[in-house]
PDB file of C-alpha atoms in Angstrom:
ATOM      1  CA  MET D  29      88.548  68.424  70.152  1.00 42.00           C
ATOM      2  CA  GLN D  30      87.059  67.393  66.843  1.00 41.00           C
ATOM      3  CA  CYS D  31      83.528  68.294  65.966  1.00 43.00           C
ATOM      4  CA  LEU D  32      81.522  68.080  62.750  1.00 39.00           C
ATOM      5  CA  LYS D  33      79.334  71.092  62.100  1.00 40.00           C
ATOM      6  CA  MET D  34      76.166  70.290  60.183  1.00 37.00           C
ATOM      7  CA  ARG D  35      74.704  72.949  57.916  1.00 40.00           C
ATOM      8  CA  PHE D  36      71.765  72.773  55.579  1.00 37.00           C
ATOM      9  CA  SER D  37      72.530  74.904  52.529  1.00 42.00           C
ATOM     10  CA  LEU D  38      72.740  73.274  49.113  1.00 42.00           C
ATOM     11  CA  LEU D  39      76.440  74.125  48.934  1.00 39.00           C
ATOM     12  CA  ASP D  40      77.174  72.368  52.203  1.00 41.00           C
ATOM     13  CA  PHE D  41      75.127  69.348  51.128  1.00 40.00           C
ATOM     14  CA  LEU D  42      77.255  69.074  48.002  1.00 38.00           C
ATOM     15  CA  LEU D  43      80.470  69.477  49.978  1.00 38.00           C
ATOM     16  CA  LEU D  44      79.450  66.661  52.278  1.00 39.00           C
ATOM     17  CA  PHE D  45      78.351  64.144  49.684  1.00 41.00           C
ATOM     18  CA  LEU D  46      80.203  64.812  46.436  1.00 38.00           C
ATOM     19  CA  PRO D  47      83.682  63.285  45.936  1.00 35.00           C
ATOM     20  CA  CYS D  48      86.313  65.092  47.927  1.00 34.00           C
ATOM     21  CA  TRP D  49      88.278  66.255  44.894  1.00 32.00           C
ATOM     22  CA  VAL D  50      85.714  68.952  44.202  1.00 34.00           C
ATOM     23  CA  LEU D  51      86.788  70.836  47.300  1.00 35.00           C
ATOM     24  CA  THR D  52      89.905  72.392  45.784  1.00 36.00           C
ATOM     25  CA  SER D  53      91.717  72.800  42.523  1.00 39.00           C
ATOM     26  CA  GLU D  54      94.863  71.103  43.813  1.00 48.00           C
ATOM     27  CA  GLY D  55      95.288  67.632  42.383  1.00 44.00           C
ATOM     28  CA  SER D  56      96.096  65.841  45.641  1.00 55.00           C
ATOM     29  CA  ASP D  57      93.545  67.486  47.863  1.00 68.00           C
ATOM     30  CA  ASN D  58      91.156  64.589  48.235  1.00 87.00           C
ATOM     31  CA  ILE D  59      93.070  63.848  51.438  1.00 95.00           C
ATOM     32  CA  SER D  60      91.739  64.301  54.948  1.00 97.00           C
ATOM     33  CA  PHE D  61      93.556  66.579  57.372  1.00 98.00           C
ATOM     34  CA  TYR D  62      94.191  63.649  59.691  1.00 97.00           C
ATOM     35  CA  GLU D  63      96.280  61.723  57.166  1.00 97.00           C
ATOM     36  CA  ASN D  64      99.115  64.271  57.150  1.00 98.00           C
ATOM     37  CA  TYR D  65      98.542  66.666  60.068  1.00 98.00           C
ATOM     38  CA  ASP D  66      98.008  66.796  63.831  1.00 98.00           C
ATOM     39  CA  VAL D  67      96.532  69.513  66.025  1.00 98.00           C
ATOM     40  CA  THR D  68      99.398  70.872  68.163  1.00 98.00           C
ATOM     41  CA  TRP D  69      97.726  73.378  70.497  1.00 98.00           C
ATOM     42  CA  GLY D  70      94.351  74.933  71.279  1.00 98.00           C
ATOM     43  CA  PHE D  71      92.658  71.579  70.819  1.00 98.00           C
ATOM     44  CA  ASP D  72      89.213  72.851  71.852  1.00 98.00           C
ATOM     45  CA  HIS D  73      89.534  75.694  69.313  1.00 98.00           C
ATOM     46  CA  VAL D  74      89.906  73.378  66.292  1.00 98.00           C
ATOM     47  CA  PHE D  75      86.874  72.145  64.374  1.00 98.00           C
ATOM     48  CA  SER D  76      86.780  69.527  61.632  1.00 98.00           C
ATOM     49  CA  LEU D  77      84.271  70.195  58.851  1.00 97.00           C
ATOM     50  CA  TYR D  78      83.257  68.056  55.864  1.00 96.00           C
ATOM     51  CA  GLN D  79      84.940  64.876  57.057  1.00 95.00           C
ATOM     52  CA  GLY D  80      88.287  66.539  57.715  1.00 97.00           C
ATOM     53  CA  HIS D  81      88.542  68.392  54.403  1.00 97.00           C
ATOM     54  CA  ASP D  82      88.024  71.814  55.993  1.00 98.00           C
ATOM     55  CA  ILE D  83      89.677  72.705  59.301  1.00 98.00           C
ATOM     56  CA  GLN D  84      88.540  75.759  61.243  1.00 98.00           C
ATOM     57  CA  LEU D  85      90.843  77.396  63.783  1.00 98.00           C
ATOM     58  CA  SER D  86      89.156  79.708  66.267  1.00 98.00           C
ATOM     59  CA  LEU D  87      90.564  82.555  68.371  1.00 98.00           C
ATOM     60  CA  ASP D  88      88.921  84.031  71.446  1.00 98.00           C
ATOM     61  CA  ILE D  89      90.312  85.754  74.508  1.00 98.00           C
ATOM     62  CA  SER D  90      91.198  82.401  76.077  1.00 98.00           C
ATOM     63  CA  SER D  91      93.175  80.800  73.242  1.00 98.00           C
ATOM     64  CA  GLY D  92      93.998  80.432  69.586  1.00 98.00           C
ATOM     65  CA  ALA D  93      95.034  77.183  67.913  1.00 98.00           C
ATOM     66  CA  GLY D  94      97.520  75.541  65.586  1.00 98.00           C
ATOM     67  CA  PHE D  95      98.388  72.403  63.659  1.00 98.00           C
ATOM     68  CA  ALA D  96     101.470  70.853  62.049  1.00 98.00           C
ATOM     69  CA  SER D  97     102.421  68.141  59.598  1.00 98.00           C
ATOM     70  CA  LYS D  98     103.269  64.771  61.074  1.00 98.00           C
ATOM     71  CA  LEU D  99     106.491  64.573  59.046  1.00 97.00           C
ATOM     72  CA  GLY D 100     109.329  66.939  58.282  1.00 97.00           C
ATOM     73  CA  TYR D 101     110.330  67.753  54.701  1.00 97.00           C
ATOM     74  CA  ALA D 102     113.563  68.919  53.068  1.00 97.00           C
ATOM     75  CA  SER D 103     112.229  70.184  49.734  1.00 98.00           C
ATOM     76  CA  GLY D 104     108.849  70.536  48.100  1.00 98.00           C
ATOM     77  CA  PHE D 105     106.075  72.687  46.709  1.00 98.00           C
ATOM     78  CA  PHE D 106     103.831  73.194  49.722  1.00 98.00           C
ATOM     79  CA  HIS D 107     100.386  74.733  49.749  1.00 98.00           C
ATOM     80  CA  LEU D 108      97.316  75.429  51.820  1.00 98.00           C
ATOM     81  CA  ARG D 109      94.030  76.973  50.786  1.00 98.00           C
ATOM     82  CA  MET D 110      92.940  79.543  53.349  1.00 98.00           C
ATOM     83  CA  LYS D 111      90.003  81.801  54.135  1.00 98.00           C
ATOM     84  CA  LEU D 112      90.946  84.424  56.712  1.00 98.00           C
ATOM     85  CA  PRO D 113      88.956  85.824  59.656  1.00 97.00           C
ATOM     86  CA  ASP D 114      86.433  88.447  58.641  1.00 92.00           C
ATOM     87  CA  LYS D 115      84.748  91.217  60.643  1.00 86.00           C
ATOM     88  CA  ASP D 116      87.060  93.493  62.606  1.00 94.00           C
ATOM     89  CA  SER D 117      90.251  91.421  62.698  1.00 96.00           C
ATOM     90  CA  ALA D 118      92.856  94.004  63.791  1.00 97.00           C
ATOM     91  CA  GLY D 119      95.530  92.337  65.902  1.00 97.00           C
ATOM     92  CA  VAL D 120      94.611  88.839  64.704  1.00 98.00           C
ATOM     93  CA  VAL D 121      97.441  86.877  63.051  1.00 98.00           C
ATOM     94  CA  THR D 122      96.843  83.883  60.784  1.00 98.00           C
ATOM     95  CA  THR D 123      99.902  81.924  59.652  1.00 98.00           C
ATOM     96  CA  PHE D 124     101.050  79.230  57.254  1.00 98.00           C
ATOM     97  CA  TYR D 125     104.759  78.447  57.459  1.00 98.00           C
ATOM     98  CA  LEU D 126     107.541  75.872  57.361  1.00 98.00           C
ATOM     99  CA  SER D 127     109.754  75.533  60.420  1.00 98.00           C
ATOM    100  CA  SER D 128     112.589  73.335  61.617  1.00 96.00           C
ATOM    101  CA  HIS D 129     112.846  72.294  65.248  1.00 92.00           C
ATOM    102  CA  GLY D 130     115.848  73.011  67.430  1.00 88.00           C
ATOM    103  CA  ASN D 131     118.494  75.703  67.692  1.00 91.00           C
ATOM    104  CA  ASN D 132     119.502  77.971  64.784  1.00 94.00           C
ATOM    105  CA  HIS D 133     116.258  77.112  63.104  1.00 96.00           C
ATOM    106  CA  ASP D 134     115.109  77.610  59.519  1.00 98.00           C
ATOM    107  CA  GLU D 135     111.670  79.028  58.811  1.00 98.00           C
ATOM    108  CA  LEU D 136     109.602  80.286  55.862  1.00 98.00           C
ATOM    109  CA  ASP D 137     106.617  82.405  56.873  1.00 98.00           C
ATOM    110  CA  PHE D 138     103.299  83.548  55.532  1.00 98.00           C
ATOM    111  CA  GLU D 139     101.829  85.843  58.215  1.00 98.00           C
ATOM    112  CA  PHE D 140      98.459  87.464  57.535  1.00 98.00           C
ATOM    113  CA  LEU D 141      97.975  90.587  59.624  1.00 97.00           C
ATOM    114  CA  GLY D 142      94.343  91.461  60.263  1.00 96.00           C
ATOM    115  CA  ASN D 143      92.969  94.981  60.161  1.00 95.00           C
ATOM    116  CA  ARG D 144      89.998  97.157  60.995  1.00 93.00           C
ATOM    117  CA  GLU D 145      86.955  96.281  58.919  1.00 90.00           C
ATOM    118  CA  GLY D 146      87.156  97.790  55.448  1.00 88.00           C
ATOM    119  CA  LYS D 147      90.923  98.182  55.504  1.00 91.00           C
ATOM    120  CA  PRO D 148      93.197  95.820  53.537  1.00 90.00           C
ATOM    121  CA  TYR D 149      94.890  92.755  54.961  1.00 93.00           C
ATOM    122  CA  THR D 150      98.680  92.874  55.064  1.00 97.00           C
ATOM    123  CA  LEU D 151     100.588  89.745  54.080  1.00 98.00           C
ATOM    124  CA  GLN D 152     104.037  89.561  55.668  1.00 98.00           C
ATOM    125  CA  THR D 153     106.618  87.011  54.557  1.00 98.00           C
ATOM    126  CA  ASN D 154     109.881  86.206  56.277  1.00 98.00           C
ATOM    127  CA  VAL D 155     112.848  83.880  55.766  1.00 98.00           C
ATOM    128  CA  PHE D 156     114.968  82.430  58.575  1.00 98.00           C
ATOM    129  CA  ALA D 157     118.160  80.527  57.804  1.00 98.00           C
ATOM    130  CA  ASN D 158     120.524  79.166  60.457  1.00 96.00           C
ATOM    131  CA  GLY D 159     118.638  81.153  63.090  1.00 96.00           C
ATOM    132  CA  LEU D 160     118.872  84.487  61.265  1.00 96.00           C
ATOM    133  CA  GLY D 161     115.604  86.142  60.261  1.00 97.00           C
ATOM    134  CA  ASN D 162     114.640  89.826  60.127  1.00 96.00           C
ATOM    135  CA  ARG D 163     113.952  89.547  56.395  1.00 98.00           C
ATOM    136  CA  GLU D 164     110.391  90.841  56.411  1.00 98.00           C
ATOM    137  CA  GLN D 165     108.556  91.897  53.278  1.00 98.00           C
ATOM    138  CA  ARG D 166     104.944  93.088  53.289  1.00 98.00           C
ATOM    139  CA  ILE D 167     102.360  93.432  50.567  1.00 98.00           C
ATOM    140  CA  LEU D 168      98.738  94.547  50.552  1.00 97.00           C
ATOM    141  CA  LEU D 169      96.584  91.815  49.064  1.00 96.00           C
ATOM    142  CA  TRP D 170      94.725  92.812  45.887  1.00 95.00           C
ATOM    143  CA  PHE D 171      91.579  90.908  46.943  1.00 95.00           C
ATOM    144  CA  ASP D 172      89.552  90.344  50.092  1.00 95.00           C
ATOM    145  CA  PRO D 173      90.988  87.124  51.601  1.00 97.00           C
ATOM    146  CA  THR D 174      88.018  86.752  53.960  1.00 96.00           C
ATOM    147  CA  VAL D 175      85.369  86.208  51.279  1.00 96.00           C
ATOM    148  CA  ASP D 176      86.632  82.988  49.723  1.00 97.00           C
ATOM    149  CA  PHE D 177      89.508  80.526  49.753  1.00 98.00           C
ATOM    150  CA  HIS D 178      92.790  81.449  48.085  1.00 98.00           C
ATOM    151  CA  THR D 179      95.841  79.261  47.596  1.00 98.00           C
ATOM    152  CA  TYR D 180      99.178  80.112  49.201  1.00 98.00           C
ATOM    153  CA  LYS D 181     102.285  78.171  48.179  1.00 98.00           C
ATOM    154  CA  ILE D 182     105.958  77.861  49.045  1.00 98.00           C
ATOM    155  CA  LEU D 183     108.407  76.351  46.573  1.00 98.00           C
ATOM    156  CA  TRP D 184     111.612  75.197  48.258  1.00 98.00           C
ATOM    157  CA  ASN D 185     114.402  73.487  46.405  1.00 98.00           C
ATOM    158  CA  GLU D 186     118.188  73.690  46.249  1.00 97.00           C
ATOM    159  CA  HIS D 187     118.103  76.782  44.026  1.00 98.00           C
ATOM    160  CA  GLN D 188     115.351  79.066  45.264  1.00 98.00           C
ATOM    161  CA  ILE D 189     112.440  79.677  47.594  1.00 98.00           C
ATOM    162  CA  VAL D 190     109.356  81.253  46.040  1.00 98.00           C
ATOM    163  CA  PHE D 191     106.195  82.426  47.824  1.00 99.00           C
ATOM    164  CA  TYR D 192     103.024  82.379  45.701  1.00 98.00           C
ATOM    165  CA  VAL D 193      99.517  83.777  46.081  1.00 98.00           C
ATOM    166  CA  ASP D 194      97.091  82.054  43.700  1.00 97.00           C
ATOM    167  CA  ASN D 195     100.039  81.025  41.492  1.00 96.00           C
ATOM    168  CA  VAL D 196     101.404  84.587  41.372  1.00 98.00           C
ATOM    169  CA  PRO D 197     104.966  84.797  42.754  1.00 98.00           C
ATOM    170  CA  ILE D 198     105.217  87.509  45.395  1.00 98.00           C
ATOM    171  CA  ARG D 199     108.676  86.807  46.818  1.00 98.00           C
ATOM    172  CA  VAL D 200     111.871  85.075  45.694  1.00 98.00           C
ATOM    173  CA  PHE D 201     114.786  84.130  47.943  1.00 98.00           C
ATOM    174  CA  LYS D 202     117.661  82.675  45.929  1.00 98.00           C
ATOM    175  CA  ASN D 203     120.320  80.309  47.206  1.00 98.00           C
ATOM    176  CA  ASN D 204     123.250  82.709  47.621  1.00 97.00           C
ATOM    177  CA  LYS D 205     125.519  80.524  49.711  1.00 96.00           C
ATOM    178  CA  ASN D 206     128.320  81.385  47.268  1.00 96.00           C
ATOM    179  CA  ILE D 207     128.369  84.941  48.702  1.00 96.00           C
ATOM    180  CA  GLY D 208     128.019  83.839  52.322  1.00 96.00           C
ATOM    181  CA  VAL D 209     124.230  84.054  52.732  1.00 97.00           C
ATOM    182  CA  ASP D 210     122.725  81.226  54.779  1.00 97.00           C
ATOM    183  CA  TYR D 211     120.041  79.171  53.059  1.00 98.00           C
ATOM    184  CA  PRO D 212     117.465  76.892  54.728  1.00 97.00           C
ATOM    185  CA  LEU D 213     118.938  73.397  54.831  1.00 94.00           C
ATOM    186  CA  GLN D 214     117.149  71.718  57.725  1.00 94.00           C
ATOM    187  CA  PRO D 215     114.063  69.492  57.546  1.00 95.00           C
ATOM    188  CA  MET D 216     110.970  71.554  58.256  1.00 97.00           C
ATOM    189  CA  HIS D 217     107.397  70.800  59.297  1.00 98.00           C
ATOM    190  CA  ILE D 218     104.407  72.522  57.729  1.00 98.00           C
ATOM    191  CA  GLU D 219     102.534  74.525  60.330  1.00 98.00           C
ATOM    192  CA  ALA D 220      99.539  76.857  60.600  1.00 98.00           C
ATOM    193  CA  SER D 221      98.086  78.878  63.445  1.00 98.00           C
ATOM    194  CA  LEU D 222      95.669  81.589  64.518  1.00 98.00           C
ATOM    195  CA  TRP D 223      96.734  83.743  67.457  1.00 98.00           C
ATOM    196  CA  ASP D 224      96.674  87.049  69.323  1.00 98.00           C
ATOM    197  CA  GLY D 225      99.310  89.342  67.818  1.00 97.00           C
ATOM    198  CA  ASP D 226      97.914  92.698  68.844  1.00 95.00           C
ATOM    199  CA  SER D 227     101.190  93.678  70.524  1.00 96.00           C
ATOM    200  CA  TRP D 228     102.687  94.244  67.045  1.00 95.00           C
ATOM    201  CA  ALA D 229     100.559  93.101  64.105  1.00 94.00           C
ATOM    202  CA  THR D 230      98.366  96.140  63.292  1.00 94.00           C
ATOM    203  CA  ASP D 231      99.738  99.693  63.213  1.00 94.00           C
ATOM    204  CA  GLY D 232     102.808  98.524  65.114  1.00 94.00           C
ATOM    205  CA  GLY D 233     100.656  97.253  67.984  1.00 95.00           C
ATOM    206  CA  GLN D 234      98.690 100.483  68.415  1.00 94.00           C
ATOM    207  CA  THR D 235      95.441  98.930  67.139  1.00 95.00           C
ATOM    208  CA  LYS D 236      94.255  96.201  69.479  1.00 96.00           C
ATOM    209  CA  ILE D 237      91.904  93.258  69.097  1.00 97.00           C
ATOM    210  CA  ASN D 238      88.228  94.076  69.584  1.00 96.00           C
ATOM    211  CA  TRP D 239      87.178  91.003  71.521  1.00 97.00           C
ATOM    212  CA  THR D 240      83.473  91.789  71.102  1.00 97.00           C
ATOM    213  CA  TYR D 241      83.885  90.330  67.584  1.00 96.00           C
ATOM    214  CA  ALA D 242      85.328  87.053  68.870  1.00 97.00           C
ATOM    215  CA  PRO D 243      85.526  84.257  68.035  1.00 98.00           C
ATOM    216  CA  PHE D 244      87.662  84.919  64.976  1.00 98.00           C
ATOM    217  CA  ASN D 245      87.687  81.954  62.583  1.00 98.00           C
ATOM    218  CA  ALA D 246      90.171  80.920  59.887  1.00 98.00           C
ATOM    219  CA  HIS D 247      89.526  78.019  57.511  1.00 98.00           C
ATOM    220  CA  PHE D 248      92.082  75.744  55.863  1.00 98.00           C
ATOM    221  CA  GLN D 249      91.790  73.242  53.007  1.00 98.00           C
ATOM    222  CA  GLY D 250      94.156  71.306  50.767  1.00 98.00           C
ATOM    223  CA  PHE D 251      95.967  68.800  52.954  1.00 98.00           C
ATOM    224  CA  GLY D 252      97.830  66.841  50.318  1.00 98.00           C
ATOM    225  CA  ILE D 253     101.587  67.424  50.555  1.00 98.00           C
ATOM    226  CA  ALA D 254     104.032  67.601  47.628  1.00 98.00           C
ATOM    227  CA  GLY D 255     107.249  67.284  49.600  1.00 98.00           C
ATOM    228  CA  CYS D 256     110.249  65.069  50.243  1.00 97.00           C
ATOM    229  CA  PRO D 257     109.762  63.551  53.710  1.00 97.00           C
ATOM    230  CA  ILE D 258     112.906  62.963  55.726  1.00 91.00           C
ATOM    231  CA  GLN D 259     113.685  61.467  59.109  1.00 76.00           C
ATOM    232  CA  ASN D 260     117.358  62.476  59.378  1.00 72.00           C
ATOM    233  CA  SER D 261     119.673  65.358  58.543  1.00 68.00           C
ATOM    234  CA  ASP D 262     120.816  64.022  55.145  1.00 79.00           C
ATOM    235  CA  ILE D 263     118.785  66.262  52.856  1.00 89.00           C
ATOM    236  CA  GLN D 264     120.791  65.599  49.676  1.00 92.00           C
ATOM    237  CA  GLN D 265     118.321  62.877  48.736  1.00 94.00           C
ATOM    238  CA  CYS D 266     115.622  65.552  48.616  1.00 97.00           C
ATOM    239  CA  TYR D 267     117.430  67.399  45.819  1.00 96.00           C
ATOM    240  CA  SER D 268     116.948  64.485  43.437  1.00 96.00           C
ATOM    241  CA  SER D 269     115.396  65.153  40.031  1.00 96.00           C
ATOM    242  CA  LYS D 270     112.878  62.402  40.732  1.00 96.00           C
ATOM    243  CA  TYR D 271     110.972  65.129  42.599  1.00 97.00           C
ATOM    244  CA  TRP D 272     109.323  67.361  40.023  1.00 98.00           C
ATOM    245  CA  TRP D 273     109.882  70.592  41.995  1.00 98.00           C
ATOM    246  CA  ASN D 274     113.657  70.061  41.594  1.00 98.00           C
ATOM    247  CA  LEU D 275     113.536  70.061  37.803  1.00 98.00           C
ATOM    248  CA  GLU D 276     115.345  72.876  35.969  1.00 98.00           C
ATOM    249  CA  LYS D 277     112.108  74.739  35.193  1.00 97.00           C
ATOM    250  CA  TYR D 278     111.802  75.423  38.939  1.00 98.00           C
ATOM    251  CA  TRP D 279     115.324  76.837  39.361  1.00 98.00           C
ATOM    252  CA  LYS D 280     114.166  80.348  38.438  1.00 98.00           C
ATOM    253  CA  LEU D 281     111.019  82.191  37.434  1.00 98.00           C
ATOM    254  CA  ASP D 282     109.990  82.006  33.797  1.00 98.00           C
ATOM    255  CA  HIS D 283     109.317  85.199  31.818  1.00 98.00           C
ATOM    256  CA  ARG D 284     105.618  85.359  32.678  1.00 98.00           C
ATOM    257  CA  GLN D 285     106.247  84.734  36.365  1.00 98.00           C
ATOM    258  CA  GLN D 286     108.989  87.368  36.395  1.00 98.00           C
ATOM    259  CA  ARG D 287     106.578  89.961  35.000  1.00 98.00           C
ATOM    260  CA  GLU D 288     103.938  89.032  37.559  1.00 98.00           C
ATOM    261  CA  TYR D 289     106.491  89.199  40.359  1.00 98.00           C
ATOM    262  CA  GLU D 290     107.723  92.637  39.322  1.00 98.00           C
ATOM    263  CA  ASN D 291     104.124  93.857  39.062  1.00 98.00           C
ATOM    264  CA  VAL D 292     103.377  92.751  42.631  1.00 98.00           C
ATOM    265  CA  ARG D 293     106.487  94.489  43.933  1.00 98.00           C
ATOM    266  CA  LYS D 294     105.614  97.675  42.084  1.00 98.00           C
ATOM    267  CA  LYS D 295     101.906  97.880  42.944  1.00 98.00           C
ATOM    268  CA  TYR D 296     101.398  96.103  46.263  1.00 98.00           C
ATOM    269  CA  MET D 297     104.623  95.999  48.289  1.00 98.00           C
ATOM    270  CA  ASN D 298     104.706  98.498  51.150  1.00 96.00           C
ATOM    271  CA  TYR D 299     107.753  97.250  53.086  1.00 98.00           C
ATOM    272  CA  ASP D 300     111.009  95.542  52.105  1.00 98.00           C
ATOM    273  CA  TYR D 301     113.815  95.035  54.607  1.00 98.00           C
ATOM    274  CA  CYS D 302     116.297  95.532  51.777  1.00 98.00           C
ATOM    275  CA  SER D 303     115.130  99.157  51.450  1.00 97.00           C
ATOM    276  CA  ASP D 304     115.024  99.925  55.186  1.00 98.00           C
ATOM    277  CA  ARG D 305     118.144 102.107  55.540  1.00 97.00           C
ATOM    278  CA  PRO D 306     117.588 103.061  59.233  1.00 97.00           C
ATOM    279  CA  ARG D 307     117.522  99.361  60.020  1.00 97.00           C
ATOM    280  CA  TYR D 308     120.161  98.274  57.512  1.00 97.00           C
ATOM    281  CA  PRO D 309     122.463 101.190  56.525  1.00 97.00           C
ATOM    282  CA  THR D 310     124.303  98.606  54.452  1.00 96.00           C
ATOM    283  CA  PRO D 311     121.752  96.211  52.944  1.00 96.00           C
ATOM    284  CA  PRO D 312     122.316  92.486  53.537  1.00 96.00           C
ATOM    285  CA  PRO D 313     124.264  90.843  50.684  1.00 96.00           C
ATOM    286  CA  GLU D 314     121.278  88.923  49.283  1.00 96.00           C
ATOM    287  CA  CYS D 315     119.587  92.267  48.546  1.00 96.00           C
ATOM    288  CA  PHE D 316     122.055  92.909  45.735  1.00 89.00           C
ATOM    289  CA  ASN D 317     121.123  89.647  43.982  1.00 77.00           C
TER     290      ASN D 317
END
């Protein structure tokens, strides 16, 4: 169900009547949600604001909601701007991810794990390749993601996958097929959702959702897509240098990005599957690269 909420603050007046490009800092974000995306579930928990330039997903005890890109992509530099549920959001999971459809799927995950009010949000990332996942990393965000929009990005090309928060790289997954590590090679759709994850998301599932604070609302902006759309399984065309995210400068982090990445790992990471010896007595091979 689509509905346009009318508000009367000066800010909302400007958002409604100024050109759409003012909504975000991303160059292609003067595009309505409905050009590139469809609602996929929880239709009556999805609200269109500002002529489709802000989409609100809502979670209550009856349902959450989700949406997905109309097309699949086989490389790109994907982004969404997100403002996460506030109040007491323990057990609430907000996601932005890429996922293939079918068996032995590929998937690249941003999963935002809510918390009791006043405690930090945890951002979990994961990488699935050829059906194999269990590559979780978690960081504590260095800002309050409920106060304003922040930009979350995934670079995916033939050489590396990089997760970014506001242009800061927080995770790198290199293409290590030469040492037998699977790498995502299937076309993937861009997806986002808001759902009940209190069986696992906060304190290992010990802290449950407080439904008296429902509905929980997450907002999304930035619906332009920098990706190589594909309708078949031949993804080699999506590695072409005609796509700017495949150029050599995107094959590895530059010196500044490397410093930022190492700083995030040092200061904000609180779980890395590569360091989990009870789970992996012998770390997976990609952990050594």
